[in-house]
Short mmCIF file of C-alpha atoms in Angstrom, two decimals:
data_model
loop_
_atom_site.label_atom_id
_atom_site.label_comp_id
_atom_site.label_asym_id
_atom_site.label_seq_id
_atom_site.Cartn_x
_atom_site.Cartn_y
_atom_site.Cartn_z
CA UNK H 51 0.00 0.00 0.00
CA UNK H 52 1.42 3.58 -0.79
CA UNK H 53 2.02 5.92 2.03
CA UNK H 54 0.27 8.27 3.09
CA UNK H 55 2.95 10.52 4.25
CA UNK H 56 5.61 12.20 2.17
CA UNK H 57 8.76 10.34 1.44
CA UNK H 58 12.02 11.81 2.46
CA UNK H 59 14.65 10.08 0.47
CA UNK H 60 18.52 9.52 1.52
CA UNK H 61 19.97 7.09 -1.21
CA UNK H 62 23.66 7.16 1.29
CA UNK H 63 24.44 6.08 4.64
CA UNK H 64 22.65 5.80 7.39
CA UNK H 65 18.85 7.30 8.14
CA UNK H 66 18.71 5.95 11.52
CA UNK H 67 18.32 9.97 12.79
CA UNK H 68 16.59 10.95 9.72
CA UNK H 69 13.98 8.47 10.51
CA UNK H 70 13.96 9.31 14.57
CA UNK H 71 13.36 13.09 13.70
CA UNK H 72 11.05 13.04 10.70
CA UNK H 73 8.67 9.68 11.95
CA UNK H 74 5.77 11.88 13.16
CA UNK H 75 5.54 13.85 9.55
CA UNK H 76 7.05 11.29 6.89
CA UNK H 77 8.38 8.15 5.96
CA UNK H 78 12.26 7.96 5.20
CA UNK H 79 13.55 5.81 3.05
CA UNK H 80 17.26 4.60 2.87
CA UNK H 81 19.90 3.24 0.34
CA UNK H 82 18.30 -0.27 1.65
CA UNK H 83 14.94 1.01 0.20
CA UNK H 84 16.42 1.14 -3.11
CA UNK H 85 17.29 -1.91 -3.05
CA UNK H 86 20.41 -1.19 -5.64
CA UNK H 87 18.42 0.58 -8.18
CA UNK H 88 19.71 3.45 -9.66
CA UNK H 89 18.92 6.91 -8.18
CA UNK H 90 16.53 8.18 -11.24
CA UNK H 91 14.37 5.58 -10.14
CA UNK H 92 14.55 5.56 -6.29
CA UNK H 93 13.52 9.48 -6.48
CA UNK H 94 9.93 9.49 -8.44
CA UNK H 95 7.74 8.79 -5.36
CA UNK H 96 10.21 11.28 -3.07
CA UNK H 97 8.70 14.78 -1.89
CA UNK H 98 12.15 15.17 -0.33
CA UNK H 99 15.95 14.52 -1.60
CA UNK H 100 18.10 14.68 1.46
CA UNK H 101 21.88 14.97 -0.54
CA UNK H 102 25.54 14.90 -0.11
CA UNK H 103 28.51 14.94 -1.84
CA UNK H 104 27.99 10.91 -1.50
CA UNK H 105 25.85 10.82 -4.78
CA UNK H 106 25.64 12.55 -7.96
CA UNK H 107 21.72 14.71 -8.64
CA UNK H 108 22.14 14.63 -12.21
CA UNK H 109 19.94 16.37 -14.82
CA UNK H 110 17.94 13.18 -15.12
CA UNK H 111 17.24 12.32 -11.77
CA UNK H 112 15.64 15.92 -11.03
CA UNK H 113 13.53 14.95 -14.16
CA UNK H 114 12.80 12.17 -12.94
CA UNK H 115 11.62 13.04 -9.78
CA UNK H 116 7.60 14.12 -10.57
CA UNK H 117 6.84 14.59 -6.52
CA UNK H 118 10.01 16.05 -5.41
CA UNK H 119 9.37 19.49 -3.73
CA UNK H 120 12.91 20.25 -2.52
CA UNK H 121 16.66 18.95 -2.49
CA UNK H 122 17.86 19.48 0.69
CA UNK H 123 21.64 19.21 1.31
CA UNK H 124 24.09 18.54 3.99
CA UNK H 125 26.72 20.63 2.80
CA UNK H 126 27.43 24.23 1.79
CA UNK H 127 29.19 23.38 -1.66
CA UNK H 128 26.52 21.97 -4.35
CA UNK H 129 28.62 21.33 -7.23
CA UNK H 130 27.33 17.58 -7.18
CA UNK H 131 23.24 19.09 -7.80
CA UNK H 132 22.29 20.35 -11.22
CA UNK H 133 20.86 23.06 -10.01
CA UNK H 134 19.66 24.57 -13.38
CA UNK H 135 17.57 21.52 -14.06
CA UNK H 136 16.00 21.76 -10.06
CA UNK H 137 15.56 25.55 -11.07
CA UNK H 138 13.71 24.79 -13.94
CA UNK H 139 11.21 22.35 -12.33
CA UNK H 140 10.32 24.66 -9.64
CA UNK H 141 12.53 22.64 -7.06
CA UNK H 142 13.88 24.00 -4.11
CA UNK H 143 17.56 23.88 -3.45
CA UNK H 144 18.95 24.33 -0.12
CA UNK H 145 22.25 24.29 1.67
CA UNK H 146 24.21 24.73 5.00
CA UNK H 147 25.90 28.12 4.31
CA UNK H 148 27.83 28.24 8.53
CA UNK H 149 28.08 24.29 8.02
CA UNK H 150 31.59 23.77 8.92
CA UNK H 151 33.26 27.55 8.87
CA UNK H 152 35.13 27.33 11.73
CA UNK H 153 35.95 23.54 11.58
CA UNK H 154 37.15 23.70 7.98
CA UNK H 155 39.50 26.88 8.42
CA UNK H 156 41.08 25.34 11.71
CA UNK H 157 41.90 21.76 10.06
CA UNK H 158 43.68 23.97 7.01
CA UNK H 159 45.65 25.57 10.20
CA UNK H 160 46.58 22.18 11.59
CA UNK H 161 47.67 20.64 7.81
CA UNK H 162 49.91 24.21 7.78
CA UNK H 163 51.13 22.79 10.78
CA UNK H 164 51.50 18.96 9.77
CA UNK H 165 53.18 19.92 6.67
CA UNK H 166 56.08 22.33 8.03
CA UNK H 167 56.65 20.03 11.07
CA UNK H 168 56.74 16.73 8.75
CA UNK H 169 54.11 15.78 11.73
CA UNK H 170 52.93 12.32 9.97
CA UNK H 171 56.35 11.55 8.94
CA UNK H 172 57.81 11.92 12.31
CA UNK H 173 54.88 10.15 14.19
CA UNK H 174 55.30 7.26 11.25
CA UNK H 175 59.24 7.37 11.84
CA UNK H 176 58.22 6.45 15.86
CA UNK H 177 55.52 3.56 15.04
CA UNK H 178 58.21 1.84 13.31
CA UNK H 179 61.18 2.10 15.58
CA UNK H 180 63.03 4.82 13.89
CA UNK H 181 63.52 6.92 16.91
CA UNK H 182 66.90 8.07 15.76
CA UNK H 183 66.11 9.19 12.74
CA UNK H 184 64.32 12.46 14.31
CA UNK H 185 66.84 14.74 13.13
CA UNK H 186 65.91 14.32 9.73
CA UNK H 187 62.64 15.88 10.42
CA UNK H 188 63.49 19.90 10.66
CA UNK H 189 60.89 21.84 10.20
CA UNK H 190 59.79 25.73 10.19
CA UNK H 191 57.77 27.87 11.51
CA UNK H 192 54.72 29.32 10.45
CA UNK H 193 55.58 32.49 12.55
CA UNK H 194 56.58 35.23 9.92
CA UNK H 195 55.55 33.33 6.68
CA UNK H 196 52.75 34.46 4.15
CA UNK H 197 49.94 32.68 3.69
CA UNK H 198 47.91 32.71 0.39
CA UNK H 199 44.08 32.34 0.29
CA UNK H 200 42.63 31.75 -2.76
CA UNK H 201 38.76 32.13 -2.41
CA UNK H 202 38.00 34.85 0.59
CA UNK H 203 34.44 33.84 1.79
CA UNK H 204 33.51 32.41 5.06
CA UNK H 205 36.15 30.13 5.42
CA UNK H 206 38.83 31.96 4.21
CA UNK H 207 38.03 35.28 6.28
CA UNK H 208 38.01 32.57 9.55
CA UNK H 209 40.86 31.60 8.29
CA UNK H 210 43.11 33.99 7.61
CA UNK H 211 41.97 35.33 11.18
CA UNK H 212 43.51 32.41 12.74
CA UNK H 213 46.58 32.85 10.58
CA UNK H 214 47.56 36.10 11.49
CA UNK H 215 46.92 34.86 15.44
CA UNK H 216 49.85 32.48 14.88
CA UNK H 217 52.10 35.42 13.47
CA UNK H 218 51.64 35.04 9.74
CA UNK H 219 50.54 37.43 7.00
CA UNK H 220 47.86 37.38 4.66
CA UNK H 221 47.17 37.72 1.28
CA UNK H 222 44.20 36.83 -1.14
CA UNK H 223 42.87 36.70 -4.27
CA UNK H 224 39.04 36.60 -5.11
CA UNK H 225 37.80 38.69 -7.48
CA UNK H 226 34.30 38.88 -6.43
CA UNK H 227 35.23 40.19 -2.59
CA UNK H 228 34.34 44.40 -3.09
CA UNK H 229 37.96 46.34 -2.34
CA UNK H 230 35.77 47.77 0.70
CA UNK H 231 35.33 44.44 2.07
CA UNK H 232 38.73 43.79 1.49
CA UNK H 233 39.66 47.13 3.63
CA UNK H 234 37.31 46.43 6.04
CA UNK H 235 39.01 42.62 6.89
CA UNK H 236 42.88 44.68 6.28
CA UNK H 237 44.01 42.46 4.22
CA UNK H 238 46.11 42.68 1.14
CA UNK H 239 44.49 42.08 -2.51
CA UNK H 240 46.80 40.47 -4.91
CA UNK H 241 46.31 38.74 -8.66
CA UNK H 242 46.40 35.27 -8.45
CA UNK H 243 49.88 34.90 -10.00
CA UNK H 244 51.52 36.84 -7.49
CA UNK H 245 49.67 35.30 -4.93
CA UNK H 246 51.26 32.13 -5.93
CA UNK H 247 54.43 33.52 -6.49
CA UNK H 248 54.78 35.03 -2.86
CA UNK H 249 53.13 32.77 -0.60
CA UNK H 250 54.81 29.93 1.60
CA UNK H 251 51.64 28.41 1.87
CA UNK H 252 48.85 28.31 -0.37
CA UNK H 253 45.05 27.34 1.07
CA UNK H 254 42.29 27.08 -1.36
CA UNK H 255 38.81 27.56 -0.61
CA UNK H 256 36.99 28.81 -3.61
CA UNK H 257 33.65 26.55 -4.80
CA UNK H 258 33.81 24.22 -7.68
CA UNK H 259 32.32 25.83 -10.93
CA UNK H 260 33.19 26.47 -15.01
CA UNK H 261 35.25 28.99 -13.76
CA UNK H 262 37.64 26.95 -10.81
CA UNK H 263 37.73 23.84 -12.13
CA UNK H 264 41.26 23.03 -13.01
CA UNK H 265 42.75 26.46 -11.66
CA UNK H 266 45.25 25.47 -10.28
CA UNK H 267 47.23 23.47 -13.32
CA UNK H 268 50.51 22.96 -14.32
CA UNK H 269 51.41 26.66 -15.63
CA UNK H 270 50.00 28.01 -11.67
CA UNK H 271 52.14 25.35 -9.80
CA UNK H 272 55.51 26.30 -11.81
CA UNK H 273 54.76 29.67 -10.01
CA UNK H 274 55.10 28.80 -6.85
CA UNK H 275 58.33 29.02 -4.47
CA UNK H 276 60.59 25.54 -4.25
CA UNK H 277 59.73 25.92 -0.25
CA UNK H 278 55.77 26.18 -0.65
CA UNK H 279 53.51 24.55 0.28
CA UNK H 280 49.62 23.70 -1.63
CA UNK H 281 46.37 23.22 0.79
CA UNK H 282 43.20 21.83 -1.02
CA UNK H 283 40.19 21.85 1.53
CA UNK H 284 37.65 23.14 -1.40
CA UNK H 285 36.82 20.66 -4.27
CA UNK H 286 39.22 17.90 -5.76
CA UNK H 287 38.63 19.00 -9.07
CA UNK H 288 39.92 22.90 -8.54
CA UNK H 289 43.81 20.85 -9.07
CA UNK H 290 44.34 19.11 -11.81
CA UNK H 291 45.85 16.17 -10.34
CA UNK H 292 48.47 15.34 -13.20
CA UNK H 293 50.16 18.57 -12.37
CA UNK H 294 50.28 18.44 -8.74
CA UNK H 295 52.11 14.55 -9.38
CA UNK H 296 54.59 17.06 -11.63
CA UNK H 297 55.40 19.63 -9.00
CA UNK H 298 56.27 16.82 -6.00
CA UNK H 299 57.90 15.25 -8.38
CA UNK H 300 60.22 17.91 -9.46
CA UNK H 301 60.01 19.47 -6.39
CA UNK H 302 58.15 22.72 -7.92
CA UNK H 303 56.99 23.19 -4.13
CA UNK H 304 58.05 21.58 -0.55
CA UNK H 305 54.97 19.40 -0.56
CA UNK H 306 51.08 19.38 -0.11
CA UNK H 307 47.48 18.30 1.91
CA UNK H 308 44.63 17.32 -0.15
CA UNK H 309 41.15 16.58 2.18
CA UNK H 310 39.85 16.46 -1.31
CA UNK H 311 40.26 14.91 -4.69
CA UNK H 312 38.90 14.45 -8.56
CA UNK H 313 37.71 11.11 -7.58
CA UNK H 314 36.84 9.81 -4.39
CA UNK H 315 37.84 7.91 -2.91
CA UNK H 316 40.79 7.60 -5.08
CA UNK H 317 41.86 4.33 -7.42
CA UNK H 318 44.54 2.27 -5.37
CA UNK H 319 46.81 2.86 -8.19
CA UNK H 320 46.74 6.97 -7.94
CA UNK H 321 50.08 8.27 -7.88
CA UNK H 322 49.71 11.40 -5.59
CA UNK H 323 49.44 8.43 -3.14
CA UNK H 324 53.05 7.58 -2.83
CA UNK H 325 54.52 10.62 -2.13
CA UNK H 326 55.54 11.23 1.46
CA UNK H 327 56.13 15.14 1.10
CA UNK H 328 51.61 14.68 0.28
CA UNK H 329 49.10 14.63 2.87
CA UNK H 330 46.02 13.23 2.09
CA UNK H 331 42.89 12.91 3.86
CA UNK H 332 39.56 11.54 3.15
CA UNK H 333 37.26 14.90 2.95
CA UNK H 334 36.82 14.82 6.84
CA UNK H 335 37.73 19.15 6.84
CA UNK H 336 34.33 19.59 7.97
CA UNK H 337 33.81 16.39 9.85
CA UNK H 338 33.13 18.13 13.68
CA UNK H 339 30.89 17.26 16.17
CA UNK H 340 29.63 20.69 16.18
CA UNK H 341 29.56 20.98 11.96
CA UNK H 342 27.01 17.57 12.20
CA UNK H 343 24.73 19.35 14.70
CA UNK H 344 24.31 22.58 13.18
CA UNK H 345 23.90 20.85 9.59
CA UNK H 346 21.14 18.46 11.46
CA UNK H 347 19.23 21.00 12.64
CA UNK H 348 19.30 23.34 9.81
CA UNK H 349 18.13 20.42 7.43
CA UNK H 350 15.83 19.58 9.98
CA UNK H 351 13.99 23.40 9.60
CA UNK H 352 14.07 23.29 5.78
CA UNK H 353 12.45 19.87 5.37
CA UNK H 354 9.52 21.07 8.07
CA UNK H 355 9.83 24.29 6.00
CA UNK H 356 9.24 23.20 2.69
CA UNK H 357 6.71 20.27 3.66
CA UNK H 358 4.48 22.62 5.32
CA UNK H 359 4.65 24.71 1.91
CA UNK H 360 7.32 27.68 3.43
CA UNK H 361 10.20 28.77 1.35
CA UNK H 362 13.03 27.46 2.98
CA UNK H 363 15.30 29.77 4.82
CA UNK H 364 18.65 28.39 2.84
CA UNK H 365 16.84 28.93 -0.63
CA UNK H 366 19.98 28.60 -3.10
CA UNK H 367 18.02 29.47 -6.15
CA UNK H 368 15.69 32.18 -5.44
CA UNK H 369 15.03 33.15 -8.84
CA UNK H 370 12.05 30.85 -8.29
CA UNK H 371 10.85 33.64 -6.37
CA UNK H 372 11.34 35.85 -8.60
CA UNK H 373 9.38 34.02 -10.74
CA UNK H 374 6.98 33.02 -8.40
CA UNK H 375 7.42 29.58 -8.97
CA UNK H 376 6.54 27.02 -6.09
CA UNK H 377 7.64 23.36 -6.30
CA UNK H 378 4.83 21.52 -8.43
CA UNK H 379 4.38 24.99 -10.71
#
C-alpha cells in the first residue's frame, strides 16, 4: 500500500536519525529502500531529496523526480546538484551556508602545521622504531611566513583570522570580494599569479564551478616558491591532479594536503598516493561534532519548511521567487 505521508529520500548512509526526527511527519527511506536501483528511479515517489557529496543529482534524476518538492543538502558546496535543471522544475535547493566555517579553516591551520613540522612523517618514523632518525625531520615555523588564500568567503576570512593569530601574513585573491570588504578585513588584494608567487603556503577555498575547475594546473604550480607549500580543503577538481604529481615530483613546491580529490575515494593505483612530502585525507575538513549538529538542525527546519509549503530559509536558487514559482508549478 502507498504511504500516506511524504517520502524523504537519503539514497547514502545511514537514516537511523533521519527516521527518529522526521517519523511523526514522513516516511524515510534509505539506500536499503532502493534496493540497488539506480537513483533516477529511487527518487519518483520522493517529496524530499536529502543529498551529499555521496551521490551525484544529475539532470535526469531531477527529471525524474515528478513529486520532489525540494533537495535538501548537507553541505554548503553543491557542485554535485544540477541546479539549473532543479531551477527549472520549480525545485527548491537548499544548503548549509555556517556548516563547517570554523571547523574547515582550523583543520587547514593544523595541515599548515603537519606539513612544516613533517608531523605524519615523524609520528610514522616512531611507530616503526626509527627513533633516531628524528633529526631528519626539521621543520619551520609558520611564525613570519605568508599565507595565500585563494577564495575569501567564510572560510577563508576565519581563516586567515587564525593565521595572522599564529604570526603570519595574509594575502588573497578573489575577485568577487568588493575592495571595501577587502579594507574592512585589512588584508592585502593580490592577482592570483603573485599570490602564488609570494606565498609559503597556499590554502584554497573557492567553490567548484566552469570557472575553478582546473585552476590550479601545471602553468599556476611552476609559479610557486621551491619551499611552498599547496592546501586543497575546497573541491578535488579545482587541481588538476596530473600537475600536482609534476610539481612533487620535481620538487616545484616543498609538498602538499589534499582533504579532497577528482575522484573519491581515489583508485589504489593513484600516484599522488606515494609521495611522502603529500598529505592526504579523506574529505573529513568539515567532519566536527559541532559541523554535524548545526547541519542536522538546519536540514531539519528546511524539510519542516518546505513540507508545510514555506520557502526554505537556505533557498539557493531564489530566482524561483522571482518568478513566483513554487515546487509543483
Amino acid at each position: 500500500m502507498e504511504s500516506r505521508k511524504p517520502i524523504i529520500l537519503k539514497p547514502y548512509g545511514s537514516v537511523s536519525w533521519e527516521r527518529e526526527t522526521f517519523a511523526p511527519i514522513a516516511e524515510v527511506k534509505g539506500k536499503e529502500s532502493v534496493h540497488g536501483q539506480p537513483l533516477v528511479e529511487a527518487v519518483r515517489e520522493a517529496s524530499i531529496l536529502l543529498a551529499d557529496v555521496d551521490i551525484t543529482v544529475s539532470q535526469d534524476v531531477v527529471r525524474a523526480a515528478a513529486k520532489l518538492k525540494g533537495i535538501v543538502c548537507f553541505s554548503t558546496g553543491l557542485d554535485y546538484v544540477d541546479l539549473a535543471a532543479a531551477t527549472e522544475r520549480g525545485i527548491y535547493v537548499t544548503n548549509v551556508p555556517d556548516l563547517a566555517t570554523e571547523s574547515v579553516a582550523e583543520y587547514t591551520i593544523g595541515l599548515a602545521l603537519a606539513l612544516v613540522r613533517k608531523i605524519p612523517r615523524a609520528e610514522m618514523a616512531a611507530r616503526q622504531g626509527k627513533w633516531q632518525t628524528r633529526g631528519t625531520f626539521q621543520g619551520r615555523e609558520l611564525t613570519g611566513k605568508t599565507l595565500g588564500i585563494i577564495g575569501l568567503g567564510r572560510i577563508g576570512r576565519a581563516l586567515a583570522t587564525k593565521a595572522k593569530a599564529l604570526g603570519m601574513g595574509v594575502i588573497f585573491y578573489d575577485p568577487f570580494v568588493a575592495d571595501a570588504t577587502a579594507g574592512q578585513i585589512g588584508l592585502d588584494r593580490v592577482d592570483m599569479d603573485s599570490l602564488l608567487a609570494t606565498a609559503d603556503v597556499v590554502s584554497i577555498h573557492c567553490p567548484l564551478n566552469d570557472e575553478t575547475r582546473g585552476l590550479i594546473d601545471h602553468d599556476k604550480l611552476r609559479l610557486m616558491k621551491p619551499s611552498s607549500y599547496l592546501i586543497n580543503v575546497a573541491r578535488g577538481a579545482i587541481v588538476k591532479e596530473d600537475a600536482l604529481y609534476r610539481a612533487l615530483k620535481h620538487g616545484w613546491i616543498a609538498g602538499g594536503a589534499v582533504d579532497v580529490l577528482e575522484n573519491e575515494p581515489p583508485d589504489p593505483s593513484n600516484p599522488l598516493l606515494a609521495f611522502d612530502e603529500l598529505i592526504i585525507t579523506p574529505h573529513i575538513a568539515w567532519n566536527t561534532l559541532e559541523a554535524r549538529q548545526r547541519a542536522r538542525q538546519t536540514v531539519t527546519q528546511e524539510v519542516i519548511r518546505i513540507l508545510q509549503g514555506e520557502v526554505p530559509q537556505n533557498l539557493v536558487n531564489r530566482e524561483l521567487l522571482e518568478r513566483g514559482r513554487t515546487p509543483g508549478t
